[in-house]
Coordinates of C-alpha atoms in Angstrom, one line a residue:
M1 CA 61.6 19.8 18.1
F2 CA 59.3 17.1 19.1
G3 CA 56.3 19.0 18.0
I4 CA 57.7 19.4 14.6
L5 CA 58.3 15.8 14.3
L6 CA 54.6 15.1 15.2
L7 CA 53.3 17.7 12.7
L8 CA 55.5 16.0 9.9
F9 CA 54.3 12.6 10.8
S10 CA 50.7 13.5 10.7
I11 CA 51.3 15.1 7.3
L12 CA 53.2 11.8 6.0
S13 CA 50.9 9.1 7.7
P14 CA 48.5 8.7 4.9
A15 CA 51.3 7.9 2.3
L16 CA 53.3 5.8 5.2
A17 CA 50.3 3.4 5.5
W18 CA 50.9 2.2 1.9
L19 CA 54.6 1.4 2.4
P20 CA 55.7 -2.3 3.2
M21 CA 57.6 -2.8 6.3
E22 CA 61.0 -3.2 4.6
D23 CA 60.9 0.6 3.4
W24 CA 61.1 1.8 7.2
E25 CA 64.5 2.2 8.7
S26 CA 64.9 2.2 12.4
G27 CA 65.7 5.5 14.2
N28 CA 67.9 6.3 17.1
V29 CA 68.0 8.9 20.0
T30 CA 71.0 10.8 21.2
S31 CA 71.5 13.2 24.1
S32 CA 73.3 16.6 23.8
G33 CA 73.6 18.8 26.6
G34 CA 70.9 17.2 28.4
E35 CA 68.5 17.6 25.7
L36 CA 67.0 14.7 23.6
E37 CA 67.4 14.7 19.7
C38 CA 65.4 12.0 17.7
K39 CA 66.6 11.0 14.4
C40 CA 65.0 8.8 11.9
S41 CA 65.0 8.0 8.1
V42 CA 62.1 7.5 5.9
F43 CA 62.1 6.2 2.3
L44 CA 59.2 7.5 0.2
P45 CA 58.2 5.9 -3.0
D46 CA 59.1 7.4 -6.3
I47 CA 55.4 7.9 -7.2
S48 CA 53.5 10.3 -4.9
F49 CA 50.0 9.0 -3.7
P50 CA 47.1 10.5 -5.5
A51 CA 45.6 12.1 -2.4
D52 CA 43.6 14.6 -4.5
R53 CA 41.7 11.7 -6.5
M54 CA 41.0 9.9 -3.3
Q55 CA 39.4 12.8 -1.8
Q56 CA 37.3 13.3 -4.8
M57 CA 36.1 9.6 -4.9
Q58 CA 35.4 9.9 -1.2
Q59 CA 33.2 13.2 -2.0
V60 CA 31.3 11.3 -4.9
S61 CA 30.7 8.3 -2.7
S62 CA 29.3 10.5 0.1
D63 CA 27.0 12.2 -2.4
L64 CA 25.8 9.1 -3.8
R65 CA 24.9 7.8 -0.2
V66 CA 22.8 10.9 0.4
E67 CA 21.1 10.5 -2.8
V68 CA 20.2 6.9 -2.4
Q69 CA 18.8 7.7 1.2
I70 CA 16.7 10.5 -0.4
Q71 CA 15.1 8.2 -2.9
M72 CA 14.6 5.5 -0.5
K73 CA 12.7 7.9 1.7
N74 CA 10.8 9.3 -1.4
M75 CA 9.7 5.5 -2.0
E76 CA 8.5 5.0 1.5
N77 CA 6.4 8.1 1.6
Y78 CA 4.9 7.8 -1.8
D79 CA 2.1 5.4 -1.0
G80 CA 1.2 7.5 2.1
K81 CA 1.0 10.7 0.0
L82 CA -1.7 9.0 -2.3
N83 CA -4.1 8.5 0.5
V84 CA -3.2 11.8 2.2
Y85 CA -4.1 13.7 -0.9
L86 CA -7.2 11.7 -1.5
K87 CA -8.3 12.7 2.0
E88 CA -7.5 16.5 1.3
L89 CA -9.5 16.2 -1.9
A90 CA -12.5 15.0 0.2
Q91 CA -12.0 18.1 2.3
L92 CA -12.1 20.2 -0.8
S93 CA -15.3 18.8 -1.5
F94 CA -16.6 19.6 2.0
R95 CA -15.5 23.2 1.8
V96 CA -17.4 23.7 -1.6
A97 CA -20.5 22.1 -0.1
M98 CA -20.3 24.9 2.5
L99 CA -21.0 27.6 0.0
E100 CA -24.7 26.2 -0.4
T101 CA -25.5 27.0 3.4
S102 CA -25.1 30.7 3.6
A103 CA -23.7 33.7 1.8
A104 CA -21.3 34.3 4.9
N105 CA -19.6 31.0 4.1
Y106 CA -19.1 32.1 0.4
V107 CA -17.2 35.1 1.8
K108 CA -15.0 32.8 4.0
L109 CA -14.0 30.5 1.5
D110 CA -10.1 30.6 1.0
F111 CA -9.9 30.5 -2.8
E112 CA -6.1 30.8 -2.8
L113 CA -5.7 27.7 -0.6
L114 CA -8.0 25.9 -3.1
R115 CA -5.7 27.0 -6.0
I116 CA -2.5 25.9 -4.0
E117 CA -4.0 22.5 -3.1
L118 CA -5.0 21.9 -6.8
R119 CA -1.5 22.7 -7.9
E120 CA -0.3 20.0 -5.4
F121 CA -2.8 17.4 -7.0
E122 CA -1.2 18.3 -10.4
A123 CA 2.1 17.5 -8.8
L124 CA 1.0 14.3 -7.6
V125 CA -0.5 13.2 -10.6
S126 CA 2.9 14.0 -12.3
Q127 CA 4.6 11.8 -10.1
L128 CA 2.3 9.0 -11.0
K129 CA 2.6 9.6 -14.6
D130 CA 6.6 9.6 -14.1
S131 CA 6.2 6.2 -11.8
F132 CA 4.5 4.2 -14.7
N133 CA 7.3 5.2 -17.2
S134 CA 4.7 5.6 -20.0
S135 CA 1.8 7.8 -21.2
S136 CA -1.5 7.1 -19.6
P137 CA -4.8 8.4 -21.2
V138 CA -6.3 8.2 -17.7
L139 CA -3.7 10.3 -16.0
E140 CA -3.9 12.9 -19.0
D141 CA -7.5 13.1 -18.6
L142 CA -6.9 13.7 -14.9
L143 CA -4.5 16.5 -15.5
T144 CA -6.8 18.1 -18.0
E145 CA -9.5 17.8 -15.2
I146 CA -7.3 19.5 -12.7
H147 CA -6.7 22.4 -15.1
N148 CA -10.4 22.8 -15.6
M149 CA -11.1 22.8 -11.9
T150 CA -8.3 25.6 -11.6
N151 CA -10.0 27.6 -14.0
L152 CA -13.4 27.2 -12.2
V153 CA -12.0 28.2 -8.9
N154 CA -10.4 31.3 -10.6
Q155 CA -14.0 32.1 -11.8
M156 CA -15.7 31.1 -8.4
E157 CA -15.5 34.5 -6.8
T158 CA -17.6 36.0 -9.5
F159 CA -20.1 33.2 -9.8
D160 CA -23.5 33.4 -8.2
K161 CA -24.8 30.8 -5.9
S162 CA -27.0 28.8 -8.7
N163 CA -23.7 27.8 -10.5
L164 CA -21.9 26.3 -7.3
E165 CA -23.6 23.0 -7.9
V166 CA -21.7 22.8 -11.1
I167 CA -18.4 23.1 -9.3
R168 CA -19.1 20.5 -6.6
I169 CA -20.1 18.1 -9.3
E170 CA -16.7 18.7 -10.9
F171 CA -15.1 18.2 -7.5
A172 CA -16.7 14.7 -7.1
K173 CA -15.8 13.8 -10.7
L174 CA -11.9 14.8 -10.0
Q175 CA -12.1 12.7 -6.8
R176 CA -13.4 9.7 -8.4
K177 CA -10.9 9.8 -11.2
L178 CA -8.2 10.1 -8.5
E179 CA -9.7 6.9 -6.8
E180 CA -9.6 5.0 -10.2
C181 CA -5.8 5.8 -10.5
L182 CA -5.2 4.4 -7.0
K183 CA -7.5 1.4 -7.7
A184 CA -5.5 0.5 -10.9
Q185 CA -2.4 -0.3 -8.9
D186 CA -4.4 -2.7 -6.6
Y187 CA -7.0 -4.0 -9.0
I188 CA -8.6 -7.6 -8.6
E189 CA -10.6 -8.8 -11.3
P190 CA -14.0 -10.0 -10.1
D191 CA -15.7 -13.3 -10.9
I192 CA -19.2 -12.6 -9.9
G193 CA -21.4 -15.3 -8.5
N194 CA -18.6 -17.9 -8.6
C195 CA -17.9 -19.8 -5.4
N196 CA -15.4 -22.0 -7.1
H197 CA -12.6 -21.3 -4.6
T198 CA -11.3 -22.2 -1.1
G199 CA -11.8 -19.1 0.5
I200 CA -10.4 -15.4 1.1
L201 CA -6.8 -15.2 0.0
S202 CA -6.2 -11.4 0.6
V203 CA -7.9 -8.0 0.9
S204 CA -6.7 -5.0 -1.2
K205 CA -5.5 -1.6 0.3
P206 CA -8.6 0.5 1.4
T207 CA -10.3 3.0 -0.9
V208 CA -11.4 5.8 1.2
I209 CA -14.4 7.3 -0.4
Q210 CA -15.0 10.4 1.7
I211 CA -16.6 11.5 5.1
N212 CA -20.3 10.7 5.4
A213 CA -22.9 12.6 3.8
H214 CA -23.6 14.6 7.0
L215 CA -20.1 16.1 6.6
N216 CA -19.8 15.2 10.5
S217 CA -17.0 13.2 12.0
G218 CA -18.9 12.9 15.0
Y219 CA -21.4 10.4 13.4
H220 CA -19.3 7.3 14.5
Y221 CA -22.3 4.9 14.1
G222 CA -23.6 3.9 10.7
G223 CA -23.3 2.0 7.4
W224 CA -23.1 2.3 3.7
G225 CA -23.0 0.0 0.7
K226 CA -24.9 -1.2 -2.4
D227 CA -27.9 -3.4 -2.5
S228 CA -26.7 -7.0 -2.4
K229 CA -29.7 -8.3 -4.5
P230 CA -30.8 -5.3 -6.4
V231 CA -34.2 -5.3 -8.3
R232 CA -34.3 -4.0 -12.0
G233 CA -33.5 -0.4 -12.5
Y234 CA -31.7 -0.2 -9.1
E235 CA -28.4 -2.0 -9.9
S236 CA -26.2 1.1 -9.3
M237 CA -28.1 2.3 -6.2
Y238 CA -26.1 3.0 -3.0
W239 CA -27.5 3.3 0.7
Y240 CA -26.1 5.2 3.6
G241 CA -27.3 5.8 7.3
A242 CA -25.4 7.2 10.1
Y243 CA -25.8 8.5 13.6
S244 CA -24.0 10.0 16.6
S245 CA -25.3 7.2 18.8
P246 CA -25.9 3.5 17.9
N247 CA -29.6 4.1 17.3
V248 CA -31.1 3.6 13.8
Y249 CA -33.7 5.7 12.6
E250 CA -33.1 6.9 9.0
F251 CA -31.6 5.9 5.6
Y252 CA -30.6 7.8 2.7
L253 CA -30.7 6.2 -1.1
Y254 CA -28.5 7.4 -4.1
S255 CA -29.2 6.4 -7.6
D256 CA -25.4 5.8 -8.4
Y257 CA -21.9 6.3 -7.2
D258 CA -21.7 10.1 -8.3
K259 CA -24.8 10.9 -6.6
L260 CA -23.3 9.4 -3.4
L261 CA -20.2 11.5 -3.7
Q262 CA -22.4 14.6 -4.4
R263 CA -24.7 13.8 -1.4
S264 CA -27.7 14.0 -3.8
T265 CA -30.3 11.6 -2.5
F266 CA -33.3 10.3 -4.5
T267 CA -35.2 9.3 -1.4
H268 CA -34.8 9.3 2.5
Y269 CA -36.6 7.0 4.9
T270 CA -37.3 8.1 8.4
L271 CA -38.3 5.2 10.7
P272 CA -41.6 5.9 12.7
Q273 CA -42.0 5.7 16.3
G274 CA -42.1 2.1 17.5
Y275 CA -40.0 0.9 14.3
V276 CA -36.7 2.5 15.4
G277 CA -33.7 0.2 15.6
T278 CA -30.4 0.0 17.4
G279 CA -26.8 -1.5 16.5
N280 CA -25.2 -0.8 13.1
N281 CA -25.1 -4.1 11.1
Y282 CA -27.9 -3.5 8.7
I283 CA -28.0 -4.1 5.1
V284 CA -30.2 -3.5 1.9
H285 CA -31.0 -6.8 0.2
G286 CA -33.7 -7.0 -2.6
N287 CA -34.7 -3.4 -2.1
T288 CA -35.4 -4.1 1.4
I289 CA -33.7 -2.8 4.6
Y290 CA -33.0 -5.5 7.2
Y291 CA -32.1 -4.0 10.7
Q292 CA -32.4 -4.7 14.3
A293 CA -35.3 -3.4 16.1
A294 CA -34.9 -1.7 19.4
A295 CA -38.1 -2.3 21.5
P296 CA -39.0 -5.1 21.5
F297 CA -35.8 -6.7 20.4
R298 CA -36.3 -8.4 17.2
M299 CA -34.9 -8.5 13.5
S300 CA -37.0 -6.2 11.3
K301 CA -37.4 -5.3 7.7
L302 CA -38.8 -2.5 5.6
N303 CA -39.7 -3.2 2.0
M304 CA -38.9 0.0 0.2
T305 CA -41.0 -1.1 -2.7
S306 CA -44.3 -1.4 -0.8
S307 CA -43.3 0.7 2.4
V308 CA -44.3 -2.4 4.3
F309 CA -42.5 -3.2 7.8
S310 CA -42.3 -6.9 8.9
H311 CA -40.8 -8.4 12.2
M312 CA -39.6 -11.6 13.5
E313 CA -38.3 -12.4 16.9
I314 CA -35.5 -14.8 17.7
S315 CA -36.2 -16.2 21.1
Q316 CA -32.7 -17.9 21.6
A317 CA -30.8 -14.6 20.5
S318 CA -29.1 -12.9 23.4
E319 CA -28.7 -9.2 24.2
K320 CA -25.7 -9.8 26.4
F321 CA -22.9 -10.2 23.7
T322 CA -21.8 -7.4 21.3
Y323 CA -18.9 -6.7 19.0
T324 CA -15.9 -5.0 20.5
Y325 CA -16.3 -1.5 18.8
S326 CA -19.9 -0.7 19.4
P327 CA -22.8 -1.4 22.0
S328 CA -26.2 -3.1 21.1
Q329 CA -24.9 -5.0 18.0
Y330 CA -26.8 -8.2 18.8
L331 CA -28.1 -9.1 15.3
D332 CA -25.7 -8.9 12.4
F333 CA -27.3 -9.3 8.9
S334 CA -25.2 -10.2 5.8
A335 CA -25.8 -11.4 2.4
D336 CA -23.8 -13.4 0.0
E337 CA -23.9 -15.7 -3.1
N338 CA -26.1 -18.2 -1.1
G339 CA -28.6 -15.8 0.2
L340 CA -29.5 -13.9 3.3
W341 CA -27.9 -14.4 6.9
V342 CA -28.1 -13.2 10.4
M343 CA -25.5 -13.7 13.0
Y344 CA -26.0 -13.4 16.9
T345 CA -25.2 -15.4 20.0
N346 CA -27.3 -17.2 22.8
D347 CA -27.0 -18.2 26.2
E348 CA -26.1 -21.8 25.2
A349 CA -23.3 -20.8 23.0
R350 CA -22.0 -18.5 25.8
G351 CA -20.8 -15.7 23.6
K352 CA -19.8 -17.6 20.6
I353 CA -21.2 -16.5 17.2
V354 CA -24.1 -18.4 16.0
V355 CA -24.7 -18.2 12.1
A356 CA -28.4 -18.5 11.0
K357 CA -29.9 -18.7 7.3
I358 CA -33.0 -16.6 6.9
N359 CA -35.8 -17.7 4.6
E360 CA -36.5 -14.5 2.6
K361 CA -40.1 -15.4 1.7
S362 CA -41.2 -16.5 5.3
F363 CA -38.7 -14.2 7.0
G364 CA -37.8 -17.0 9.5
I365 CA -34.7 -18.9 10.5
E366 CA -34.2 -22.1 8.4
D367 CA -31.1 -23.5 10.0
E368 CA -28.2 -22.3 12.3
W369 CA -24.6 -23.2 13.2
T370 CA -22.7 -22.4 16.3
T371 CA -19.0 -21.3 15.6
S372 CA -15.9 -21.1 17.9
A373 CA -15.4 -17.2 17.5
Y374 CA -16.2 -15.4 20.8
K375 CA -18.2 -12.3 19.7
P376 CA -17.0 -9.7 22.3
L377 CA -13.5 -10.2 21.2
A378 CA -14.5 -9.8 17.5
G379 CA -14.4 -6.5 15.5
N380 CA -17.1 -7.9 13.1
A381 CA -18.2 -10.7 10.9
F382 CA -19.5 -11.3 7.5
M383 CA -20.6 -14.1 5.1
V384 CA -19.1 -15.1 1.7
C385 CA -20.2 -18.1 -0.3
G386 CA -21.8 -19.8 2.9
V387 CA -18.6 -19.2 4.9
M388 CA -18.6 -16.9 7.9
Y389 CA -15.5 -14.7 8.4
A390 CA -14.7 -13.0 11.8
T391 CA -12.4 -10.3 12.3
R392 CA -10.5 -8.8 15.4
P393 CA -8.4 -5.8 16.2
S394 CA -4.7 -6.0 15.4
D395 CA -3.5 -2.6 16.0
L396 CA -5.0 0.9 15.7
K397 CA -4.8 0.8 11.9
T398 CA -5.0 -2.8 11.1
E399 CA -8.0 -5.4 11.4
E400 CA -7.3 -9.0 11.0
I401 CA -9.6 -11.7 9.4
Y402 CA -8.5 -14.6 11.9
Y403 CA -11.3 -17.2 11.7
S404 CA -13.8 -18.8 9.2
Y405 CA -16.5 -21.4 9.6
D406 CA -18.0 -23.1 6.6
T407 CA -21.7 -23.8 7.1
T408 CA -21.8 -26.5 4.4
T409 CA -18.9 -28.7 5.5
G410 CA -18.5 -27.6 9.3
E411 CA -14.9 -26.9 8.8
E412 CA -13.2 -24.2 11.0
K413 CA -10.0 -22.4 9.9
Y414 CA -7.8 -20.0 11.6
M415 CA -5.8 -17.5 9.4
S416 CA -4.3 -14.1 9.5
I417 CA -5.5 -11.8 6.6
P418 CA -4.8 -8.1 7.4
I419 CA -7.4 -5.3 6.6
Q420 CA -5.8 -1.8 6.6
K421 CA -8.3 0.8 8.5
F422 CA -8.6 4.3 7.8
Q423 CA -9.6 5.0 11.3
E424 CA -9.5 2.8 14.5
K425 CA -13.1 1.7 14.9
L426 CA -15.6 0.1 12.4
V427 CA -19.1 -0.7 13.2
N428 CA -20.5 -2.1 9.9
L429 CA -18.5 -4.5 7.7
H430 CA -20.3 -6.5 5.1
Y431 CA -19.6 -8.3 1.7
N432 CA -21.5 -7.6 -1.3
P433 CA -21.7 -10.5 -3.9
T434 CA -22.7 -8.2 -6.7
D435 CA -19.2 -6.7 -6.9
Q436 CA -17.2 -8.9 -4.5
R437 CA -16.2 -6.2 -2.5
L438 CA -16.1 -5.4 1.4
Y439 CA -17.8 -2.2 2.7
M440 CA -16.8 -0.7 5.9
Y441 CA -18.2 2.2 7.8
N442 CA -14.9 3.4 9.5
D443 CA -15.6 6.0 12.2
G444 CA -17.5 8.2 10.1
Y445 CA -15.8 7.5 6.7
Y446 CA -16.9 5.3 3.8
V447 CA -14.3 2.8 3.0
S448 CA -14.3 -0.3 0.7
Y449 CA -11.9 -3.1 -0.3
N450 CA -11.4 -5.6 -3.2
V451 CA -11.4 -9.3 -2.1
R452 CA -8.9 -11.8 -3.6
F453 CA -10.0 -15.6 -3.4
N454 CA -7.9 -18.5 -3.4
K455 CA -8.6 -20.6 -6.7
E456 CA -6.3 -23.4 -6.3

């Protein structure tokens, strides 16, 4: 009897919870023959509680909660997918480039995998199109290019080797268009040559171009970028050099951005014995390569127009202090709107970075300033409008611009401007005044950034 009463109470309890206290009547307990007998009275309302509707509402609420969680997860993963697909596209270019090496590689290429990944790119672009909520000619062209690439891949098994260069060029074009779509979401209009601002305000998300031209992730040391003072006819030229050690012995030049992606050089320089360099903070300025010579330790330059080498020793520069990511980075060359610079440290500065202005004609030091940035703790440094900016590691995937020194006013500032990295280590970071971008050689990969200035 008591069990029946509990069952009845469990069935009626949802409805009883809605009754006011006065609708309950007290019960009593009697004894009959030694057995307990419970009696109680319950007054139920005339209108039955809509349990079925409540159950339906609970189900709808649960479904909505799950859907919201799914959409939030999609939004969190969306930005990461863009960079992942861009990296995978670079690997596609690498596999196509393998076809040029030998016929055996041609047989090993997985054509079906290429087709699958192209379908994934098509889905990604479709997601981009939906996120814009409007028709975009750029995205429509990109979809067309993907369809064309799919047709090419379907024909690749019957193509002879002479046609493989066409396919590689098409991959490079597709990669560039995808990058342009990513840049459009984080574009900063440059104001070339203008220093009417109070310094760097922020840095864009990274644009990961691709792995180095050697297609070797073991080439941790190197650099890449554009000529910071191009001569006529070479305004679109890009340069690159990379090695498995911090030595410097060769450079590659590309006529434009597309040739860089295709790894198609128009000239290649190998430094002769006695002119080999070390460290990684070299740049190209005025069709001249500025780098740190190894032995004897000095700053050197190679004029690529005349093929003439020049050298200059900086007696006070020390070989005791280097940046945190790489050995032997004692001389750090940089160029900005105000000209050519070199950064180093000396015994008097005790490891703090010294900024020196280079006279381009005499290849000598005009003036120098000692900053408060301790070089062994810095990841790298660069110049913008006569101001030195120093970075330091924040975590494995973030570098931080934390310090600046103005050579005009002597003013020092501490700040926190994050720079997202593709890989942990960077060995070459410099600013280019011709497009107001930062160029980073990030553990074997080409990476670049837009720079936003504070113009208050």
